[in-house]
Coordinates of N, CA and C in Angstrom, one line a residue:
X23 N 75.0 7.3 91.1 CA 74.3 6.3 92.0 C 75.4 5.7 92.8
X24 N 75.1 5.2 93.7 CA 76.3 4.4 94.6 C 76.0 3.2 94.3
X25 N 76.9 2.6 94.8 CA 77.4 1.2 94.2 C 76.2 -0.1 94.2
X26 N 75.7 0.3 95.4 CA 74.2 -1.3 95.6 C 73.4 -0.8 94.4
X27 N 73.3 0.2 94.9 CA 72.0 0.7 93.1 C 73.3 0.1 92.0
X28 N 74.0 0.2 91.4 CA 74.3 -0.2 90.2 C 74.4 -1.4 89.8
X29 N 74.7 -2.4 91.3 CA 74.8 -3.9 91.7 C 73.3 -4.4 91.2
X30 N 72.2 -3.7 91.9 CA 71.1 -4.6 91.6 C 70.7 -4.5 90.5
X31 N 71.0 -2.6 90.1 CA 70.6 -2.1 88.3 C 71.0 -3.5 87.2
X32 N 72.3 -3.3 87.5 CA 73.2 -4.1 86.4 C 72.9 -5.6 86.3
X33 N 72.7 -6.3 87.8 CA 71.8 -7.7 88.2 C 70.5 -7.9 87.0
X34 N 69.8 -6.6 87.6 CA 68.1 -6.5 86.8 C 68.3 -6.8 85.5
X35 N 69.2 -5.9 85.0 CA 69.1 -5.7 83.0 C 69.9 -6.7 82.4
X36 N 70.9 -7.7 82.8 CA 72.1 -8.0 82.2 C 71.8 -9.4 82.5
X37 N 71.9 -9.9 83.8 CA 72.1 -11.3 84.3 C 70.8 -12.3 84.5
X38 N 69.8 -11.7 83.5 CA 68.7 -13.1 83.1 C 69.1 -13.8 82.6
X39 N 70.0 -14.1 81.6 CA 69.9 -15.8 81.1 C 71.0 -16.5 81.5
X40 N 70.8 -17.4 81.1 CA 71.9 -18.4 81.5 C 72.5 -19.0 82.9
X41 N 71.3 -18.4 83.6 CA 72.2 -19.2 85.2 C 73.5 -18.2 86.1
X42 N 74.0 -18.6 87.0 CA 74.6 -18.0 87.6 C 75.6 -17.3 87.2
X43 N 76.6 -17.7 86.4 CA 77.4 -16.9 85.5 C 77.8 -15.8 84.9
X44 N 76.3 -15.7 84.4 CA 75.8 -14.3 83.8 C 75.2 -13.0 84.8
X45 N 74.5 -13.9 86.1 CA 74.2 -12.8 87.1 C 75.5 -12.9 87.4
X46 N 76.8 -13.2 87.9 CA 77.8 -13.1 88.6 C 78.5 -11.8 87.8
X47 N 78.7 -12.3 86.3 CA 79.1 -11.3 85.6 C 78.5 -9.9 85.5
X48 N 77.5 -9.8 85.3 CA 77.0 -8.6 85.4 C 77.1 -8.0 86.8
X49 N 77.0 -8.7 88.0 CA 77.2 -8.1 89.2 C 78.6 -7.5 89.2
X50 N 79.5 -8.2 88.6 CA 81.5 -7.8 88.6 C 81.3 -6.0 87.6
X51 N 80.6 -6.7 86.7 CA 80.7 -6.0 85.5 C 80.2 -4.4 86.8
X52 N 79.0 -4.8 86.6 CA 78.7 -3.2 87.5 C 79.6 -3.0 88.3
X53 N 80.1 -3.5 89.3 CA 81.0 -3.1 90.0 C 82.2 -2.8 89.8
X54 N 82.7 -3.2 88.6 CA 84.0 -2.6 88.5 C 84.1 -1.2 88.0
X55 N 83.4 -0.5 87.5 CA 83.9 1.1 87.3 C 84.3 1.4 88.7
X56 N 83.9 0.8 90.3 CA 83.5 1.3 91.4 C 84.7 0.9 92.1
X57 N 85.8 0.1 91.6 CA 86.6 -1.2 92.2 C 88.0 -0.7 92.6
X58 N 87.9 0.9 91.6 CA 89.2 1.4 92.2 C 89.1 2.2 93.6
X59 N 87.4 3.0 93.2 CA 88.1 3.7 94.2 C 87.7 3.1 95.7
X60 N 87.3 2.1 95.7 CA 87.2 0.7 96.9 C 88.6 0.7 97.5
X61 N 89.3 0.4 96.2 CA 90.4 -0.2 96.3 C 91.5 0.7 97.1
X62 N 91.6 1.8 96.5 CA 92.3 2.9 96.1 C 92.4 3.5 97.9
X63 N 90.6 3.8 98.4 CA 90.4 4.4 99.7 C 90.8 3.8 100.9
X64 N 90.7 2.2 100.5 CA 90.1 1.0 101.4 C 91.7 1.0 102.0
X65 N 93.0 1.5 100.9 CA 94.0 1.2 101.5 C 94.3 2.6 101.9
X66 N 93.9 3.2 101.3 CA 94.2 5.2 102.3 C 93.9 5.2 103.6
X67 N 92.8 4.4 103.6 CA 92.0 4.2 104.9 C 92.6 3.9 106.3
X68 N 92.5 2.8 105.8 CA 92.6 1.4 106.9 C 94.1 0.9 106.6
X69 N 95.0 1.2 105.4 CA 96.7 0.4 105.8 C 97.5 2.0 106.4
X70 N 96.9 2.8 104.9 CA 98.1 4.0 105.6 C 96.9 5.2 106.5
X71 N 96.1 4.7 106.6 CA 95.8 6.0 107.8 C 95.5 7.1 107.8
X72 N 95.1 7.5 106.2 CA 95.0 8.7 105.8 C 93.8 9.3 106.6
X73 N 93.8 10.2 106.7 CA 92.4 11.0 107.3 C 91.2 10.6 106.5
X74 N 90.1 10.5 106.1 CA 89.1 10.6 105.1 C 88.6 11.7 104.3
X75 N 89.5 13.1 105.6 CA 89.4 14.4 104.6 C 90.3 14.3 103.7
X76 N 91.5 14.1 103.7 CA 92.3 13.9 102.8 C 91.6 13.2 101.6
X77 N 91.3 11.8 102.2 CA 91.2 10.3 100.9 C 90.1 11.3 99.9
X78 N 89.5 11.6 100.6 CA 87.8 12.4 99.8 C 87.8 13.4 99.1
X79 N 88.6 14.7 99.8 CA 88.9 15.9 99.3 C 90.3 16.4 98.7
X80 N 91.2 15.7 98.6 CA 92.6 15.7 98.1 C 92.6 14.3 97.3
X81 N 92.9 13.2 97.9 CA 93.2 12.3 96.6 C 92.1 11.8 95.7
X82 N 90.8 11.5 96.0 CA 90.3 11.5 95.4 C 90.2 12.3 93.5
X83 N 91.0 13.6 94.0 CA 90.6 14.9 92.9 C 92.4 15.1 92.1
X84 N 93.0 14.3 92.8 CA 94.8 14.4 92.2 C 94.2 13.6 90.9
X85 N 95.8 13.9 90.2 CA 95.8 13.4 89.0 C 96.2 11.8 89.2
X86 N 96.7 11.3 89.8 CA 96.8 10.4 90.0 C 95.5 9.5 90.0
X87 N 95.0 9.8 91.2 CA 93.5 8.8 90.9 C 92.8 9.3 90.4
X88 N 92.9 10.5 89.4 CA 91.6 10.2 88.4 C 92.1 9.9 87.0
X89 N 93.5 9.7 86.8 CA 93.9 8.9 86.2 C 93.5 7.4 85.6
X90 N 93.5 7.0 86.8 CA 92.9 5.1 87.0 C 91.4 5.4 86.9
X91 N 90.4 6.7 87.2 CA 88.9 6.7 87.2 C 88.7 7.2 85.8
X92 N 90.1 7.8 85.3 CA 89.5 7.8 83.6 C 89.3 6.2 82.6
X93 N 90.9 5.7 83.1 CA 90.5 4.1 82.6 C 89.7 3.2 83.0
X94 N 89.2 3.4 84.3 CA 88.0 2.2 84.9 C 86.6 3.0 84.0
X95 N 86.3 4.2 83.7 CA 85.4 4.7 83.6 C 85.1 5.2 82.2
X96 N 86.2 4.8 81.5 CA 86.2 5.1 80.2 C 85.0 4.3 79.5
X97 N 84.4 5.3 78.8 CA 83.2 4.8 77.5 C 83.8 3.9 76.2
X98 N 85.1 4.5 76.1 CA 85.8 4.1 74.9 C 86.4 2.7 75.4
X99 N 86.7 2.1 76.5 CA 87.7 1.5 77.3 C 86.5 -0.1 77.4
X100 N 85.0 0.8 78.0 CA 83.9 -0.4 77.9 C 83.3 -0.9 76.6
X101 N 83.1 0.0 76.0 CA 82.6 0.0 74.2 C 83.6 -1.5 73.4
X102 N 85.2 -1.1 73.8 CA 86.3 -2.0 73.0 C 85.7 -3.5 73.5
X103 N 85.9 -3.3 75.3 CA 85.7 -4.7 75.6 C 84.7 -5.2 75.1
X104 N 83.3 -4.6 75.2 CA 82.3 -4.9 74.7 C 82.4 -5.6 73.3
X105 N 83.0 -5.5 72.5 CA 82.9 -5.5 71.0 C 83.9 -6.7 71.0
X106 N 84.8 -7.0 71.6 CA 86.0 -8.0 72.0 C 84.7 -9.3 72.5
X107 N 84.1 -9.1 73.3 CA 82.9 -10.1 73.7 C 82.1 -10.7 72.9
X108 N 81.8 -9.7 71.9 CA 80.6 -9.6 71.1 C 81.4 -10.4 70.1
X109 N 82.0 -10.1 69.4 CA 83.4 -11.1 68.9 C 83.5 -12.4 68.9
X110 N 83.6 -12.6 70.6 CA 83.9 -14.2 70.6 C 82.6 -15.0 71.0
X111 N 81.9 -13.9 71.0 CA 79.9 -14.5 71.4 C 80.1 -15.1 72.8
X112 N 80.8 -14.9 74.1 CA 81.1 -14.9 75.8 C 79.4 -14.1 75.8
X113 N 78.4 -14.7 76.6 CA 77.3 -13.9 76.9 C 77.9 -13.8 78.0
X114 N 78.6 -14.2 79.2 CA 78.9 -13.7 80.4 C 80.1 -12.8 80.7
X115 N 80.2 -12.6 79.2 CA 81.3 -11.0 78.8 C 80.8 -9.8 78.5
X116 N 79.5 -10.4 78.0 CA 78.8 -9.3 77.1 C 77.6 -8.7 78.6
X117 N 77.6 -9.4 79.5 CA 76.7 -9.0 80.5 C 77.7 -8.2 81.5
X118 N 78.9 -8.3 81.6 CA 79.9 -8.0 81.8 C 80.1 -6.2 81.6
X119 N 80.2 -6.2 80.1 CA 80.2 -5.3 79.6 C 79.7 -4.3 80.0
X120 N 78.4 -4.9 79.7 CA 77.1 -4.4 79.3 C 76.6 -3.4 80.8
X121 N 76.6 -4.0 82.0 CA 76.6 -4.0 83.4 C 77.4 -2.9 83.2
X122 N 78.7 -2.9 83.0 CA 79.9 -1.1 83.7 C 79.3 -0.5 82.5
X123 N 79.0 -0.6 81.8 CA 78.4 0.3 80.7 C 77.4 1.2 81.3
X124 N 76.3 0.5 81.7 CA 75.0 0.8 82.1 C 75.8 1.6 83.8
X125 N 76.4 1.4 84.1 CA 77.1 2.0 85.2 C 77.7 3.3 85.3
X126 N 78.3 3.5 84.1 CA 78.7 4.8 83.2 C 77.6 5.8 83.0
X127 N 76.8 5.0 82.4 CA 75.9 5.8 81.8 C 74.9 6.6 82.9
X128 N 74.6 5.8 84.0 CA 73.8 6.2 85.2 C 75.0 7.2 85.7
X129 N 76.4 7.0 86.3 CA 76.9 8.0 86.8 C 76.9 8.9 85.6
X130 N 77.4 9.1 84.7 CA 77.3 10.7 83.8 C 76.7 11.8 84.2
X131 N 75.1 11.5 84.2 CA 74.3 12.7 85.0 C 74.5 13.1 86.0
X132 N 74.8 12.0 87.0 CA 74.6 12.5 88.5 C 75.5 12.5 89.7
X133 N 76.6 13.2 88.5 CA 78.3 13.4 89.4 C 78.1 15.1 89.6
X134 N 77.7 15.7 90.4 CA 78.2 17.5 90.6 C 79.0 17.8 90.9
X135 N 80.6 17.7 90.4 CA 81.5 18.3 90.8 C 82.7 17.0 91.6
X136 N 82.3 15.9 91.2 CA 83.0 14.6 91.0 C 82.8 13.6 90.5
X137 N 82.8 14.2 89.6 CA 82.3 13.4 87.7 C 83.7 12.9 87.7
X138 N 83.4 11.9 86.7 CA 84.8 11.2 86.2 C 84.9 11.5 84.5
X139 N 86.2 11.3 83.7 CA 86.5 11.3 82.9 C 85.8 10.2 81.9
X140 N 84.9 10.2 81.1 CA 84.4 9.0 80.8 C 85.0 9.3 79.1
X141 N 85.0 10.3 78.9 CA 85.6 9.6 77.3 C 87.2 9.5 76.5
X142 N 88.0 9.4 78.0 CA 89.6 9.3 78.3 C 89.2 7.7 77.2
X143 N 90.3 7.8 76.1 CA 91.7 8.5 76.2 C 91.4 9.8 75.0
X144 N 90.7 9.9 74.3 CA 89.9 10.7 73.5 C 90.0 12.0 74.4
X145 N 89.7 12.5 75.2 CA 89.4 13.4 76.0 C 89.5 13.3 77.3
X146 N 90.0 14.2 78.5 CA 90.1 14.2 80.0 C 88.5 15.3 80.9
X147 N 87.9 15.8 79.3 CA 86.8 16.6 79.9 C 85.8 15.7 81.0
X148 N 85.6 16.4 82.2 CA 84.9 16.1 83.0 C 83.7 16.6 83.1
X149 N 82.1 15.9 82.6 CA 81.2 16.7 82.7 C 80.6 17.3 84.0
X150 N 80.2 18.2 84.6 CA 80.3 18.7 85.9 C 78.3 19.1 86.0
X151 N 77.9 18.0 86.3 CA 76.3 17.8 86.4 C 75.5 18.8 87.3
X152 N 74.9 19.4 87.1 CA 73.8 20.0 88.2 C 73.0 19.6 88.9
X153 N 73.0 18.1 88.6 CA 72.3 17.2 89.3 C 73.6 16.1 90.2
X154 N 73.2 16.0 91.2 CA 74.0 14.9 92.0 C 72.9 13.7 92.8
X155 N 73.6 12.4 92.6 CA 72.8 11.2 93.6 C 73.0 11.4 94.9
X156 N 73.8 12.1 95.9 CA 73.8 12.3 97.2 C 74.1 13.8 97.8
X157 N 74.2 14.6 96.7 CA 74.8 15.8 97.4 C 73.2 16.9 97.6
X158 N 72.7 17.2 98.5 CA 71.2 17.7 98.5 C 71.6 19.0 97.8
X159 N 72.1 20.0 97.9 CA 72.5 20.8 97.4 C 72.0 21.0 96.0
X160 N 72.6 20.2 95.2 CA 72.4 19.6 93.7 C 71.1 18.3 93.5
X161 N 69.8 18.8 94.4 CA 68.9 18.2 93.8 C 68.9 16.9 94.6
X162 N 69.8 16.1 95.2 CA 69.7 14.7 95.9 C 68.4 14.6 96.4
X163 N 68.0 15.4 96.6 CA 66.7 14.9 97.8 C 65.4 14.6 96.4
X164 N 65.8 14.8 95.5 CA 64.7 14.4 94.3 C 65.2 13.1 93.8
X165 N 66.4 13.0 93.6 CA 66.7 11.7 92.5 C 67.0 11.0 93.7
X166 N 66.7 10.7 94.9 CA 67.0 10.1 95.7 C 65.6 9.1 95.6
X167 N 64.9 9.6 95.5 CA 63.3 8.9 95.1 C 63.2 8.0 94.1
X168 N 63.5 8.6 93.6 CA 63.8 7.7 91.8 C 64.7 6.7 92.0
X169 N 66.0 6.6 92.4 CA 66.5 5.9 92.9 C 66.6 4.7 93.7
X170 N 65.9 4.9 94.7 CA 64.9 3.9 95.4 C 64.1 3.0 95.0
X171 N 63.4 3.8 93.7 CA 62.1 3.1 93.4 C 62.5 2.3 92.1
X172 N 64.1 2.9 91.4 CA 64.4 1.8 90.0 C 65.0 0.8 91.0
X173 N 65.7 0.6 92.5 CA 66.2 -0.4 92.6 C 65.4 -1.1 93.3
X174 N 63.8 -1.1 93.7 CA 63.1 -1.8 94.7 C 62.7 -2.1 93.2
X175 N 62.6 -1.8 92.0 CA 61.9 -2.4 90.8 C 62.8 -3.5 90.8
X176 N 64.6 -3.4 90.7 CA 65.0 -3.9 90.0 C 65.2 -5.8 91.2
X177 N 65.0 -5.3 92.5 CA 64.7 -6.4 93.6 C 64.1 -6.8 93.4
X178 N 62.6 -6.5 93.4 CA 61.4 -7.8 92.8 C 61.9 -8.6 91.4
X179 N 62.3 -7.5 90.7 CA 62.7 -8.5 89.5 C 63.8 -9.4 89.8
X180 N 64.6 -9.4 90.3 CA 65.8 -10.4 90.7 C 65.0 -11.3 91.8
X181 N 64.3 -11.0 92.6 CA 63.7 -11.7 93.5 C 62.4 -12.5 92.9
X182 N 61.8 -11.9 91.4 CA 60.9 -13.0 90.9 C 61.8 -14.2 90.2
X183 N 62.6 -13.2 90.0 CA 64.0 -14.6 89.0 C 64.3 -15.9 89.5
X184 N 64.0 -16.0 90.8 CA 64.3 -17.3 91.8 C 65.5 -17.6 91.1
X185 N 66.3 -17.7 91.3 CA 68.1 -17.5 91.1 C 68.7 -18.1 92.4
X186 N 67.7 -19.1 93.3 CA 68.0 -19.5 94.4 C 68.4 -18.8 95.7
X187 N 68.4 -19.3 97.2 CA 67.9 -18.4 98.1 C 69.5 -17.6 98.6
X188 N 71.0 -18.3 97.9 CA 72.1 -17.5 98.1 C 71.6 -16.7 97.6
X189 N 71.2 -16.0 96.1 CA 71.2 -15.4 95.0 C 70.1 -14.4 96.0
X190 N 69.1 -14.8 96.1 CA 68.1 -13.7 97.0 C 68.5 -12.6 98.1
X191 N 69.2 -13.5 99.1 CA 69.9 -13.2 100.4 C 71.1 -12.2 99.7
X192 N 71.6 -12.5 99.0 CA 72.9 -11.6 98.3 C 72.1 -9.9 97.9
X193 N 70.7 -10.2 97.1 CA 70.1 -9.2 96.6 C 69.4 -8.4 97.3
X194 N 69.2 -8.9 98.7 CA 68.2 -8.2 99.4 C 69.4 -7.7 100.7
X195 N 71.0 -8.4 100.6 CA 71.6 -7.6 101.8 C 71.9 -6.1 100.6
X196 N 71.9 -6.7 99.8 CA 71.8 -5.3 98.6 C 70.9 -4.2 98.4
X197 N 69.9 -4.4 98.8 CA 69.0 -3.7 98.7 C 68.9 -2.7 100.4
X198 N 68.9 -3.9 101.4 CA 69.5 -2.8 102.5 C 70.2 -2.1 102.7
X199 N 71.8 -2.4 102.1 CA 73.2 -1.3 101.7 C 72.1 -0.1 101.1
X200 N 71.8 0.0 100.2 CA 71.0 1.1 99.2 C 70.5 1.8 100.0
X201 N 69.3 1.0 100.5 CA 68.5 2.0 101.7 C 69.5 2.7 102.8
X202 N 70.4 2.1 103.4 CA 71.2 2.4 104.3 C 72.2 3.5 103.8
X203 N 73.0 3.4 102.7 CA 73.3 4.3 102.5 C 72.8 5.5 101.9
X204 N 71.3 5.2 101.3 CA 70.4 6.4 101.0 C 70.5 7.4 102.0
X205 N 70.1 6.8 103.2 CA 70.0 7.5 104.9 C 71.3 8.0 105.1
X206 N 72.3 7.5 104.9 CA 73.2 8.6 105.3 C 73.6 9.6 104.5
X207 N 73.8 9.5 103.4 CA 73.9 10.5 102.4 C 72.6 12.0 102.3
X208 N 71.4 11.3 102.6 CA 70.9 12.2 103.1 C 70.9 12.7 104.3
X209 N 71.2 12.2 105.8 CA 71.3 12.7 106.8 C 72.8 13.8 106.7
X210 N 73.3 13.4 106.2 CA 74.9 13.8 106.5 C 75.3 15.1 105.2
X211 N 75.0 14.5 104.1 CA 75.2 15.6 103.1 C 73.9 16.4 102.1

């Protein structure tokens, strides 16, 4: 799934109680499995200038960054923190958690051939899915549906939460990212 879908996913399941905190955390939480390769491209990009065929098709797949996509993405790596949370009873750790967890779990299926390492340090096996969230080739044009319709569920539900109208306006520029990037993923690939 791409990133708005796991923002609003992780929003929907994680960040009902407690007020802002807990949505904030679970929104981080989702987003960080996602945070390196932001990070990672954003400077390939735009400091050093790399081409995007390169950033996409070469570093993306080095050992180097899938190094850092084994530790951001590790099952074992979310499981500890989780339990470290659970520990000290942090509910806006445990939504935290819980959020890159549920992030994990959604990517596993639907990486075809740029799956990440999820049960590093245990293992570097990459599962290599027949199904993919954007590549048509591998089915996109079906789970792209499904897709749409867990995160237009998961908007009403954040948008019945009244979580105030920053908290809305944040979820619905979210919800357009999704749609928007649904559209290109399918026009393009």
């Amino acid at each position: 799934m791409n990133t708005p879908a796991h923002l609003l996913l992780g929003a929907a399941a994680f960040g009902r109680i407690r007020g802002r905190s807990v949505a904030g955390a679970a929104l981080l939480g989702a987003f960080a499995p996602d945070a390196s390769l932001y990070l990672m491209a954003g400077v390939s990009l735009f400091l050093l200038r790399v081409p995007p065929e390169v950033v996409f098709n070469e570093l993306y797949f080095s050992p180097a960054w899938q190094t850092v996509f084994a530790i951001d993405n590790s099952l074992f790596v979310w499981a500890a923190f989780l339990a470290i949370v659970v520990w000290f009873r942090s509910i806006p750790g445990m939504a935290f958690a819980c959020s890159g967890l549920l992030h994990i779990a959604l990517d596993f299926p639907l990486h075809a051939g740029d799956g990440r390492p999820h049960f590093w340090p245990v293992s570097r096996w990459v599962f290599d899915s027949p199904i993919s969230y954007w590549d048509s080739t591998h089915y996109a044009a079906f789970v792209a549906p499904v897709s749409v319709l867990l995160c237009l569920l998961a908007f009403v539900t954040l948008w019945r939460r009244g979580s105030g109208w920053a908290m809305r306006l944040g979820y619905s520029a979210l919800m357009l990212a999704e749609l928007w990037v649904l559209r290109q993923w399918l026009l393009f690939f």
